[in-house]
PDB file of C-alpha atoms and ligand atoms in Angstrom:
ATOM      1  CA  MET A  14       8.431 -14.485-230.147  1.00 65.00           C
ATOM      2  CA  MET A  15       9.533 -12.616-233.357  1.00 74.00           C
ATOM      3  CA  SER A  16       5.776 -11.363-233.551  1.00 93.00           C
ATOM      4  CA  ILE A  17       5.600  -9.877-230.885  1.00 97.00           C
ATOM      5  CA  LEU A  18       8.975  -8.281-231.079  1.00 97.00           C
ATOM      6  CA  ASN A  19       7.779  -6.918-234.462  1.00 97.00           C
ATOM      7  CA  ASP A  20       4.929  -5.901-232.575  1.00 97.00           C
ATOM      8  CA  ILE A  21       6.338  -3.797-230.312  1.00 97.00           C
ATOM      9  CA  SER A  22       8.395  -1.800-233.304  1.00 97.00           C
ATOM     10  CA  GLU A  23       5.334  -1.410-235.236  1.00 97.00           C
ATOM     11  CA  ASN A  24       3.470   0.479-232.856  1.00 97.00           C
ATOM     12  CA  LEU A  25       6.212   2.659-231.309  1.00 95.00           C
ATOM     13  CA  GLN A  26       6.502   3.453-235.076  1.00 96.00           C
ATOM     14  CA  ARG A  27       2.619   4.051-235.027  1.00 96.00           C
ATOM     15  CA  GLY A  28       3.424   6.413-232.045  1.00 95.00           C
ATOM     16  CA  LYS A  29       1.078   4.124-229.406  1.00 97.00           C
ATOM     17  CA  ALA A  30       2.499   4.529-226.120  1.00 96.00           C
ATOM     18  CA  LYS A  31       0.196   2.790-224.260  1.00 97.00           C
ATOM     19  CA  VAL A  32      -0.438  -0.590-226.357  1.00 97.00           C
ATOM     20  CA  VAL A  33       3.642  -0.647-226.436  1.00 97.00           C
ATOM     21  CA  LYS A  34       3.705  -0.559-222.789  1.00 97.00           C
ATOM     22  CA  GLU A  35       1.038  -3.664-222.129  1.00 98.00           C
ATOM     23  CA  LEU A  36       3.168  -5.413-225.655  1.00 98.00           C
ATOM     24  CA  VAL A  37       6.425  -4.935-223.473  1.00 97.00           C
ATOM     25  CA  GLN A  38       4.561  -6.559-220.677  1.00 97.00           C
ATOM     26  CA  GLN A  39       3.847  -9.423-221.809  1.00 97.00           C
ATOM     27  CA  ALA A  40       7.400  -9.617-223.345  1.00 97.00           C
ATOM     28  CA  ILE A  41       8.755  -9.551-220.145  1.00 96.00           C
ATOM     29  CA  ASP A  42       5.406 -12.417-218.981  1.00 97.00           C
ATOM     30  CA  GLN A  43       7.415 -14.575-221.744  1.00 96.00           C
ATOM     31  CA  GLY A  44      10.233 -14.800-220.186  1.00 95.00           C
ATOM     32  CA  ILE A  45      11.840 -12.618-223.822  1.00 95.00           C
ATOM     33  CA  SER A  46      14.695 -11.377-222.319  1.00 93.00           C
ATOM     34  CA  ALA A  47      15.031  -7.355-221.520  1.00 92.00           C
ATOM     35  CA  LYS A  48      17.740  -7.727-223.538  1.00 88.00           C
ATOM     36  CA  GLU A  49      16.315  -8.772-226.932  1.00 93.00           C
ATOM     37  CA  ILE A  50      13.326  -6.602-226.063  1.00 95.00           C
ATOM     38  CA  LEU A  51      15.327  -3.628-226.123  1.00 90.00           C
ATOM     39  CA  GLU A  52      16.825  -4.893-229.191  1.00 89.00           C
ATOM     40  CA  ASP A  53      14.604  -6.135-232.046  1.00 94.00           C
ATOM     41  CA  GLY A  54      11.351  -4.287-230.543  1.00 95.00           C
ATOM     42  CA  LEU A  55      11.876  -0.714-229.034  1.00 93.00           C
ATOM     43  CA  LEU A  56      14.995  -0.085-230.925  1.00 88.00           C
ATOM     44  CA  ALA A  57      14.304  -2.221-234.000  1.00 92.00           C
ATOM     45  CA  GLY A  58      11.129   0.356-234.229  1.00 93.00           C
ATOM     46  CA  MET A  59      12.803   3.296-233.157  1.00 87.00           C
ATOM     47  CA  SER A  60      15.382   2.689-236.232  1.00 85.00           C
ATOM     48  CA  VAL A  61      13.341   2.690-238.348  1.00 92.00           C
ATOM     49  CA  VAL A  62      11.687   5.421-237.158  1.00 90.00           C
ATOM     50  CA  GLY A  63      15.135   7.360-237.490  1.00 83.00           C
ATOM     51  CA  GLU A  64      15.551   6.840-241.484  1.00 86.00           C
ATOM     52  CA  LYS A  65      11.863   7.714-242.708  1.00 91.00           C
ATOM     53  CA  PHE A  66      12.377  11.385-239.839  1.00 86.00           C
ATOM     54  CA  LYS A  67      16.493  11.475-242.472  1.00 82.00           C
ATOM     55  CA  ASN A  68      14.360  11.074-245.794  1.00 89.00           C
ATOM     56  CA  ASN A  69      10.999  13.754-244.718  1.00 91.00           C
ATOM     57  CA  GLU A  70       9.391  10.596-244.657  1.00 94.00           C
ATOM     58  CA  VAL A  71       7.888  11.472-240.739  1.00 91.00           C
ATOM     59  CA  PHE A  72       8.498  15.187-239.082  1.00 90.00           C
ATOM     60  CA  VAL A  73       8.724  15.794-235.436  1.00 84.00           C
ATOM     61  CA  PRO A  74       5.538  15.259-234.234  1.00 89.00           C
ATOM     62  CA  GLU A  75       6.038  11.573-235.041  1.00 92.00           C
ATOM     63  CA  VAL A  76       9.127  10.924-233.997  1.00 87.00           C
ATOM     64  CA  LEU A  77       7.955  12.785-230.393  1.00 86.00           C
ATOM     65  CA  VAL A  78       5.457  10.243-230.302  1.00 92.00           C
ATOM     66  CA  ALA A  79       8.098   7.539-230.654  1.00 92.00           C
ATOM     67  CA  ALA A  80      10.004   8.497-228.509  1.00 87.00           C
ATOM     68  CA  ARG A  81       7.472   9.384-225.586  1.00 90.00           C
ATOM     69  CA  ALA A  82       6.394   5.166-227.042  1.00 93.00           C
ATOM     70  CA  MET A  83       9.991   4.553-226.571  1.00 90.00           C
ATOM     71  CA  ASN A  84      10.095   5.716-223.403  1.00 89.00           C
ATOM     72  CA  MET A  85       7.058   4.023-222.287  1.00 92.00           C
ATOM     73  CA  GLY A  86       8.824   0.621-223.009  1.00 93.00           C
ATOM     74  CA  THR A  87      12.287   1.160-222.022  1.00 89.00           C
ATOM     75  CA  ALA A  88      11.015   2.261-218.517  1.00 91.00           C
ATOM     76  CA  LEU A  89       9.671  -1.433-217.992  1.00 94.00           C
ATOM     77  CA  LEU A  90      12.154  -2.630-218.224  1.00 91.00           C
ATOM     78  CA  LYS A  91      14.794  -0.723-216.209  1.00 84.00           C
ATOM     79  CA  PRO A  92      14.450  -2.987-213.450  1.00 85.00           C
ATOM     80  CA  LEU A  93      15.482  -6.027-215.389  1.00 87.00           C
ATOM     81  CA  LEU A  94      18.882  -4.122-217.345  1.00 79.00           C
ATOM     82  CA  ALA A  95      19.639  -2.041-213.790  1.00 66.00           C
ATOM     83  CA  GLY A  96      19.905  -5.030-210.968  1.00 59.00           C
ATOM     84  CA  ASP A  97      18.796  -3.469-207.736  1.00 49.00           C
ATOM     85  CA  GLY A  98      20.834  -3.561-204.526  1.00 48.00           C
ATOM     86  CA  VAL A  99      24.582  -3.366-206.547  1.00 49.00           C
ATOM     87  CA  GLU A 100      27.101  -1.561-204.623  1.00 61.00           C
ATOM     88  CA  SER A 101      28.244   1.160-206.006  1.00 74.00           C
ATOM     89  CA  HIS A 102      31.325   0.770-207.465  1.00 84.00           C
ATOM     90  CA  GLY A 103      32.377   4.393-208.929  1.00 94.00           C
ATOM     91  CA  LYS A 104      30.509   7.762-209.664  1.00 96.00           C
ATOM     92  CA  VAL A 105      29.079   8.880-213.190  1.00 98.00           C
ATOM     93  CA  VAL A 106      28.263  12.262-213.852  1.00 98.00           C
ATOM     94  CA  LEU A 107      25.961  11.847-217.453  1.00 98.00           C
ATOM     95  CA  GLY A 108      24.023  14.599-219.824  1.00 98.00           C
ATOM     96  CA  THR A 109      23.519  15.646-223.360  1.00 98.00           C
ATOM     97  CA  ILE A 110      25.447  18.207-223.828  1.00 98.00           C
ATOM     98  CA  LYS A 111      24.342  21.981-224.129  1.00 98.00           C
ATOM     99  CA  GLY A 112      21.883  23.377-227.832  1.00 98.00           C
ATOM    100  CA  ASP A 113      21.332  18.949-227.600  1.00 98.00           C
ATOM    101  CA  LEU A 114      17.693  17.604-226.098  1.00 97.00           C
ATOM    102  CA  HIS A 115      18.085  14.365-227.354  1.00 96.00           C
ATOM    103  CA  ASP A 116      18.187  12.022-224.307  1.00 94.00           C
ATOM    104  CA  ILE A 117      16.783   8.508-225.224  1.00 91.00           C
ATOM    105  CA  GLY A 118      20.184   7.202-225.656  1.00 91.00           C
ATOM    106  CA  LYS A 119      21.627   9.335-222.743  1.00 95.00           C
ATOM    107  CA  ASN A 120      18.803   7.503-220.580  1.00 90.00           C
ATOM    108  CA  LEU A 121      19.807   4.065-221.909  1.00 85.00           C
ATOM    109  CA  VAL A 122      23.959   5.088-220.850  1.00 91.00           C
ATOM    110  CA  LYS A 123      22.743   5.193-217.599  1.00 90.00           C
ATOM    111  CA  MET A 124      20.672   2.304-216.878  1.00 80.00           C
ATOM    112  CA  MET A 125      23.692   0.201-218.231  1.00 80.00           C
ATOM    113  CA  MET A 126      25.611   2.014-216.288  1.00 86.00           C
ATOM    114  CA  GLU A 127      23.493   1.665-212.654  1.00 83.00           C
ATOM    115  CA  GLY A 128      23.302  -2.275-214.227  1.00 69.00           C
ATOM    116  CA  LYS A 129      27.168  -2.139-213.488  1.00 79.00           C
ATOM    117  CA  GLY A 130      26.752  -0.897-210.124  1.00 77.00           C
ATOM    118  CA  LEU A 131      28.112   2.551-210.888  1.00 89.00           C
ATOM    119  CA  GLU A 132      26.042   5.892-209.251  1.00 92.00           C
ATOM    120  CA  VAL A 133      25.407   8.031-212.473  1.00 95.00           C
ATOM    121  CA  ILE A 134      24.432  12.158-211.536  1.00 97.00           C
ATOM    122  CA  ASP A 135      22.065  12.718-214.184  1.00 98.00           C
ATOM    123  CA  LEU A 136      22.446  16.123-215.333  1.00 98.00           C
ATOM    124  CA  GLY A 137      19.225  15.532-218.275  1.00 98.00           C
ATOM    125  CA  THR A 138      19.701  17.460-221.531  1.00 98.00           C
ATOM    126  CA  ASP A 139      20.703  20.966-222.649  1.00 98.00           C
ATOM    127  CA  VAL A 140      24.092  20.632-219.862  1.00 98.00           C
ATOM    128  CA  ALA A 141      26.180  23.187-220.494  1.00 98.00           C
ATOM    129  CA  PRO A 142      29.863  22.006-220.636  1.00 98.00           C
ATOM    130  CA  GLU A 143      31.012  23.704-216.887  1.00 98.00           C
ATOM    131  CA  LYS A 144      28.301  22.397-215.227  1.00 98.00           C
ATOM    132  CA  TYR A 145      29.575  18.445-215.553  1.00 98.00           C
ATOM    133  CA  VAL A 146      32.830  19.671-214.264  1.00 98.00           C
ATOM    134  CA  GLU A 147      31.370  21.827-211.439  1.00 98.00           C
ATOM    135  CA  VAL A 148      29.043  18.967-210.389  1.00 98.00           C
ATOM    136  CA  ALA A 149      32.296  16.219-211.123  1.00 98.00           C
ATOM    137  CA  LYS A 150      34.448  18.301-208.877  1.00 97.00           C
ATOM    138  CA  ASN A 151      31.754  18.923-206.533  1.00 97.00           C
ATOM    139  CA  GLU A 152      30.186  15.012-206.271  1.00 96.00           C
ATOM    140  CA  GLY A 153      33.819  13.385-206.537  1.00 96.00           C
ATOM    141  CA  CYS A 154      33.076  11.911-210.131  1.00 97.00           C
ATOM    142  CA  GLN A 155      35.761  10.111-211.388  1.00 97.00           C
ATOM    143  CA  ILE A 156      33.785  10.226-214.584  1.00 98.00           C
ATOM    144  CA  ILE A 157      32.292  12.742-216.662  1.00 98.00           C
ATOM    145  CA  ALA A 158      29.964  10.630-219.676  1.00 98.00           C
ATOM    146  CA  CYS A 159      29.081  13.209-222.574  1.00 98.00           C
ATOM    147  CA  SER A 160      26.477  12.590-224.831  1.00 98.00           C
ATOM    148  CA  SER A 161      25.508  14.285-228.229  1.00 98.00           C
ATOM    149  CA  LEU A 162      23.509  13.358-231.347  1.00 98.00           C
ATOM    150  CA  LEU A 163      23.848  16.735-233.143  1.00 98.00           C
ATOM    151  CA  THR A 164      26.760  17.815-235.787  1.00 98.00           C
ATOM    152  CA  THR A 165      25.844  20.982-234.477  1.00 97.00           C
ATOM    153  CA  THR A 166      26.898  20.347-230.543  1.00 96.00           C
ATOM    154  CA  MET A 167      29.149  17.579-231.095  1.00 97.00           C
ATOM    155  CA  GLY A 168      31.672  19.952-230.916  1.00 96.00           C
ATOM    156  CA  MET A 169      30.781  21.254-227.893  1.00 97.00           C
ATOM    157  CA  MET A 170      32.341  18.460-226.213  1.00 98.00           C
ATOM    158  CA  GLU A 171      35.891  19.505-226.273  1.00 98.00           C
ATOM    159  CA  ASP A 172      34.599  22.377-223.869  1.00 98.00           C
ATOM    160  CA  VAL A 173      34.096  19.822-221.909  1.00 98.00           C
ATOM    161  CA  VAL A 174      37.731  18.826-221.734  1.00 98.00           C
ATOM    162  CA  LYS A 175      39.127  22.778-221.465  1.00 98.00           C
ATOM    163  CA  ALA A 176      36.959  23.069-218.401  1.00 98.00           C
ATOM    164  CA  ALA A 177      37.997  20.153-216.919  1.00 98.00           C
ATOM    165  CA  GLU A 178      41.529  21.353-217.600  1.00 98.00           C
ATOM    166  CA  ALA A 179      41.063  24.815-215.861  1.00 98.00           C
ATOM    167  CA  ALA A 180      39.298  23.289-213.227  1.00 97.00           C
ATOM    168  CA  GLY A 181      42.239  21.897-211.950  1.00 97.00           C
ATOM    169  CA  ILE A 182      40.528  18.152-212.325  1.00 97.00           C
ATOM    170  CA  ARG A 183      41.819  17.015-215.929  1.00 98.00           C
ATOM    171  CA  ASP A 184      44.021  13.584-214.186  1.00 97.00           C
ATOM    172  CA  GLN A 185      41.005  13.294-211.170  1.00 96.00           C
ATOM    173  CA  VAL A 186      38.375  12.984-213.358  1.00 98.00           C
ATOM    174  CA  LYS A 187      38.086  10.511-217.462  1.00 98.00           C
ATOM    175  CA  ILE A 188      35.735  11.956-219.949  1.00 98.00           C
ATOM    176  CA  MET A 189      33.834   9.562-222.013  1.00 98.00           C
ATOM    177  CA  VAL A 190      31.853  10.372-225.451  1.00 98.00           C
ATOM    178  CA  GLY A 191      29.671   9.172-227.391  1.00 98.00           C
ATOM    179  CA  GLY A 192      26.010   9.425-229.531  1.00 98.00           C
ATOM    180  CA  ALA A 193      25.695   8.391-233.030  1.00 97.00           C
ATOM    181  CA  PRO A 194      27.396  10.839-235.206  1.00 98.00           C
ATOM    182  CA  VAL A 195      30.660  10.613-232.594  1.00 98.00           C
ATOM    183  CA  THR A 196      33.679   8.436-233.607  1.00 98.00           C
ATOM    184  CA  ASP A 197      36.711   7.206-231.984  1.00 98.00           C
ATOM    185  CA  GLU A 198      38.873   9.951-234.383  1.00 98.00           C
ATOM    186  CA  PHE A 199      36.664  12.446-232.640  1.00 98.00           C
ATOM    187  CA  CYS A 200      37.471  11.878-229.416  1.00 98.00           C
ATOM    188  CA  LYS A 201      41.169  11.425-229.464  1.00 98.00           C
ATOM    189  CA  LYS A 202      40.903  14.977-231.480  1.00 98.00           C
ATOM    190  CA  ILE A 203      39.570  16.646-228.524  1.00 98.00           C
ATOM    191  CA  GLY A 204      41.019  15.125-226.143  1.00 98.00           C
ATOM    192  CA  ALA A 205      38.716  13.238-224.348  1.00 98.00           C
ATOM    193  CA  ASP A 206      39.636   9.754-223.105  1.00 98.00           C
ATOM    194  CA  LYS A 207      36.835   6.854-224.306  1.00 98.00           C
ATOM    195  CA  TYR A 208      34.829   6.931-227.000  1.00 98.00           C
ATOM    196  CA  THR A 209      32.201   3.882-227.330  1.00 97.00           C
ATOM    197  CA  ALA A 210      29.931   3.259-229.852  1.00 96.00           C
ATOM    198  CA  ASP A 211      26.577   2.010-227.885  1.00 89.00           C
ATOM    199  CA  ALA A 212      25.245   2.362-223.809  1.00 88.00           C
ATOM    200  CA  ALA A 213      25.958  -1.242-223.071  1.00 82.00           C
ATOM    201  CA  SER A 214      30.192  -0.908-224.105  1.00 91.00           C
ATOM    202  CA  ALA A 215      29.857   2.379-222.239  1.00 95.00           C
ATOM    203  CA  ALA A 216      29.062   1.416-219.364  1.00 91.00           C
ATOM    204  CA  ASP A 217      31.961  -1.727-219.250  1.00 91.00           C
ATOM    205  CA  ALA A 218      34.078   1.067-220.406  1.00 97.00           C
ATOM    206  CA  ALA A 219      33.129   2.917-217.108  1.00 97.00           C
ATOM    207  CA  LEU A 220      33.365  -0.120-215.039  1.00 94.00           C
ATOM    208  CA  GLU A 221      36.666  -0.555-216.155  1.00 96.00           C
ATOM    209  CA  LEU A 222      37.914   3.374-215.713  1.00 97.00           C
ATOM    210  CA  CYS A 223      36.281   3.082-212.603  1.00 95.00           C
ATOM    211  CA  GLU A 224      38.731   0.613-211.566  1.00 92.00           C
ATOM    212  CA  ALA A 225      41.210   1.363-212.835  1.00 93.00           C
ATOM    213  CA  MET A 226      41.198   4.528-210.902  1.00 89.00           C
ATOM    214  CA  ALA A 227      40.463   3.508-207.540  1.00 84.00           C
TER     215      ALA A 227
HETATM  216 CO1  B1M B 317      16.309  14.075-233.918  1.00 87.67          CO
HETATM  217  N1  B1M B 317      17.940  14.457-234.820  1.00 87.67           N
HETATM  218  N2  B1M B 317      16.654  16.532-234.538  1.00 87.67           N
HETATM  219  N3  B1M B 317      14.789  14.473-232.492  1.00 87.67           N
HETATM  220  N4  B1M B 317      16.092  12.138-233.443  1.00 87.67           N
HETATM  221  C1  B1M B 317      18.482  13.192-235.690  1.00 87.67           C
HETATM  222  C2  B1M B 317      19.811  13.382-234.324  1.00 87.67           C
HETATM  223  C3  B1M B 317      18.986  12.713-237.399  1.00 87.67           C
HETATM  224  C4  B1M B 317      19.870  11.993-237.663  1.00 87.67           C
HETATM  225  C5  B1M B 317      18.085  12.998-237.280  1.00 87.67           C
HETATM  226  C6  B1M B 317      18.129  12.295-239.388  1.00 87.67           C
HETATM  227  O1  B1M B 317      18.359  13.497-239.939  1.00 87.67           O
HETATM  228  N5  B1M B 317      18.667  11.564-239.325  1.00 87.67           N
HETATM  229  C7  B1M B 317      19.470  14.377-236.933  1.00 87.67           C
HETATM  230  C8  B1M B 317      20.551  14.988-236.657  1.00 87.67           C
HETATM  231  C9  B1M B 317      21.314  14.800-237.704  1.00 87.67           C
HETATM  232  C10 B1M B 317      23.196  15.125-237.414  1.00 87.67           C
HETATM  233  O2  B1M B 317      22.996  16.608-236.061  1.00 87.67           O
HETATM  234  N6  B1M B 317      24.043  15.439-238.789  1.00 87.67           N
HETATM  235  C11 B1M B 317      17.885  14.650-236.337  1.00 87.67           C
HETATM  236  C12 B1M B 317      17.655  16.462-236.386  1.00 87.67           C
HETATM  237  C13 B1M B 317      18.164  16.959-237.419  1.00 87.67           C
HETATM  238  C14 B1M B 317      17.262  16.824-235.210  1.00 87.67           C
HETATM  239  C15 B1M B 317      16.058  18.219-235.137  1.00 87.67           C
HETATM  240  C16 B1M B 317      17.209  19.427-235.312  1.00 87.67           C
HETATM  241  C17 B1M B 317      15.023  18.097-236.144  1.00 87.67           C
HETATM  242  C18 B1M B 317      14.686  19.504-236.531  1.00 87.67           C
HETATM  243  O3  B1M B 317      14.236  20.374-235.354  1.00 87.67           O
HETATM  244  N7  B1M B 317      14.863  19.928-237.244  1.00 87.67           N
HETATM  245  C19 B1M B 317      16.121  17.898-233.079  1.00 87.67           C
HETATM  246  C20 B1M B 317      17.172  18.904-232.072  1.00 87.67           C
HETATM  247  C21 B1M B 317      16.697  19.457-231.273  1.00 87.67           C
HETATM  248  C22 B1M B 317      17.447  19.210-230.418  1.00 87.67           C
HETATM  249  O4  B1M B 317      18.181  18.668-229.849  1.00 87.67           O
HETATM  250  N8  B1M B 317      18.256  21.042-229.965  1.00 87.67           N
HETATM  251  C23 B1M B 317      15.276  16.808-233.439  1.00 87.67           C
HETATM  252  C24 B1M B 317      14.001  16.828-232.306  1.00 87.67           C
HETATM  253  C25 B1M B 317      14.379  14.973-231.978  1.00 87.67           C
HETATM  254  C26 B1M B 317      13.079  15.262-231.255  1.00 87.67           C
HETATM  255  C27 B1M B 317      13.121  16.060-230.557  1.00 87.67           C
HETATM  256  C28 B1M B 317      11.456  15.039-232.310  1.00 87.67           C
HETATM  257  C29 B1M B 317      13.565  13.372-231.051  1.00 87.67           C
HETATM  258  C30 B1M B 317      13.942  13.739-229.452  1.00 87.67           C
HETATM  259  C31 B1M B 317      13.228  12.682-228.645  1.00 87.67           C
HETATM  260  C32 B1M B 317      14.073  12.998-227.601  1.00 87.67           C
HETATM  261  O5  B1M B 317      15.199  11.808-227.493  1.00 87.67           O
HETATM  262  N9  B1M B 317      14.072  12.754-225.753  1.00 87.67           N
HETATM  263  C33 B1M B 317      13.772  13.471-231.671  1.00 87.67           C
HETATM  264  C34 B1M B 317      14.800  11.563-232.064  1.00 87.67           C
HETATM  265  C35 B1M B 317      14.123  10.487-231.492  1.00 87.67           C
HETATM  266  C36 B1M B 317      15.818  11.357-233.521  1.00 87.67           C
HETATM  267  C37 B1M B 317      16.214  10.158-233.644  1.00 87.67           C
HETATM  268  C38 B1M B 317      15.067   9.533-234.923  1.00 87.67           C
HETATM  269  C39 B1M B 317      15.765   9.118-232.748  1.00 87.67           C
HETATM  270  C40 B1M B 317      17.085   9.317-231.449  1.00 87.67           C
HETATM  271  C41 B1M B 317      17.629   8.272-230.694  1.00 87.67           C
HETATM  272  O6  B1M B 317      16.757   8.650-230.162  1.00 87.67           O
HETATM  273  N10 B1M B 317      18.006   7.786-230.981  1.00 87.67           N
HETATM  274  C42 B1M B 317      17.768  10.311-235.034  1.00 87.67           C
HETATM  275  C43 B1M B 317      17.551   9.513-236.068  1.00 87.67           C
HETATM  276  C44 B1M B 317      18.876   8.482-235.319  1.00 87.67           C
HETATM  277  O7  B1M B 317      19.442   8.162-235.158  1.00 87.67           O
HETATM  278  N11 B1M B 317      18.412   7.376-236.256  1.00 87.67           N
HETATM  279  C45 B1M B 317      17.579  12.331-235.193  1.00 87.67           C
HETATM  280  C46 B1M B 317      17.600   5.556-230.026  1.00 87.67           C
HETATM  281  C47 B1M B 317      19.114   5.512-229.585  1.00 87.67           C
HETATM  282  C48 B1M B 317      18.833   4.564-228.655  1.00 87.67           C
HETATM  283  O8  B1M B 317      20.003   6.010-229.966  1.00 87.67           O
HETATM  284  O9  B1M B 317      20.839   8.431-229.063  1.00 87.67           O
HETATM  285  O10 B1M B 317      22.325   7.308-230.991  1.00 87.67           O
HETATM  286  P1  B1M B 317      21.264   7.092-229.646  1.00 87.67           P
HETATM  287  O11 B1M B 317      22.164   6.054-228.210  1.00 87.67           O
HETATM  288  C49 B1M B 317      22.758   4.972-228.977  1.00 87.67           C
HETATM  289  C50 B1M B 317      24.571   5.582-229.651  1.00 87.67           C
HETATM  290  O12 B1M B 317      24.209   6.521-230.035  1.00 87.67           O
HETATM  291  C51 B1M B 317      24.745   5.065-227.871  1.00 87.67           C
HETATM  292  O13 B1M B 317      23.884   4.534-227.420  1.00 87.67           O
HETATM  293  C52 B1M B 317      22.778   4.291-227.964  1.00 87.67           C
HETATM  294  C53 B1M B 317      22.925   3.226-228.442  1.00 87.67           C
HETATM  295  O14 B1M B 317      23.121   1.747-227.321  1.00 87.67           O
HETATM  296  N12 B1M B 317      25.451   6.813-227.110  1.00 87.67           N
HETATM  297  C54 B1M B 317      26.452   6.797-226.380  1.00 87.67           C
HETATM  298  C55 B1M B 317      24.752   7.211-226.891  1.00 87.67           C
HETATM  299  N13 B1M B 317      24.551   8.243-226.274  1.00 87.67           N
HETATM  300  C56 B1M B 317      26.080   8.394-226.009  1.00 87.67           C
HETATM  301  C57 B1M B 317      27.392   8.282-224.851  1.00 87.67           C
HETATM  302  C58 B1M B 317      28.036   7.333-224.130  1.00 87.67           C
HETATM  303  C59 B1M B 317      28.610   6.250-225.234  1.00 87.67           C
HETATM  304  C60 B1M B 317      27.016   6.161-225.765  1.00 87.67           C
HETATM  305  O15 B1M B 317      29.103   7.416-223.997  1.00 87.67           O
HETATM  306  C61 B1M B 317      29.178   8.587-222.776  1.00 87.67           C
END
């Protein structure tokens, strides 16, 4: 079993999207769980790419093709991770914060939340603080969820808290934050409500928050 997961990881690192897609399908057919394929195959590969990117061993084009391979793989896992036909337990507006174009983690958060029966409005990347608030207000969302991967953009999440206050909805929404550089301490500092380190915990926390507000 490890060998197919290694193959997924290695082909993802080489940006072989078609091969990754085929291998993920084979792994599913072999009965390997979606969680293992995600964590020990796709994410393992992306973490090697991340290390190399940091050390200037690979550059943006290589990372982009790896990201495309990652997205093709996760698309196949989505129905398995998300379980369909679940009744809605709450509404979340989700996006990557303004100035930031990273969306792989945000997409995982969406998948996991949908898997918990939450309705997710995905605003994509580069989302202005006021936009989250406007959508939360108009759509009656209980949760605003912001992802940030850059130390240069994470500060913008404080503006989401301020925008919610300015719009008079701060007591009606919970603001969740996450992404690689974000910490619990930072979450508290900016006056947000909940930090979680990974997508599955974000989904658990969102469901808990929605249930507590019901
Ligand atoms: Co970028 N990038 N990137 N990049 N990139 C990082 C983030 C970086 C750490 C790489 C490095 O130097 N080691 C670094 C940031 C450094 C810093 O800020 N301190 C970096 C940089 C510098 C940049 C550029 C500035 C590079 C440049 O142009 N010179 C540029 C910025 C563009 C922009 O956004 N304006 C850039 C561009 C890119 C690509 C476009 C090439 C590509 C993104 C493609 C895409 O997303 N569609 C890319 C990638 C892929 C990465 C790395 C390699 C991988 C990120 C990723 O997808 N990881 C990354 C290095 C790394 O993180 N190791 C890096 C997999 C993903 C599943 O993890 O998103 O962390 P992550 O999500 C996790 C958790 O964080 C959490 O759940 C997920 C796990 O379950 N989570 C949440 C995420 N959001 C959450 C929200 C929650 C809760 C949990 O609640 C709401």
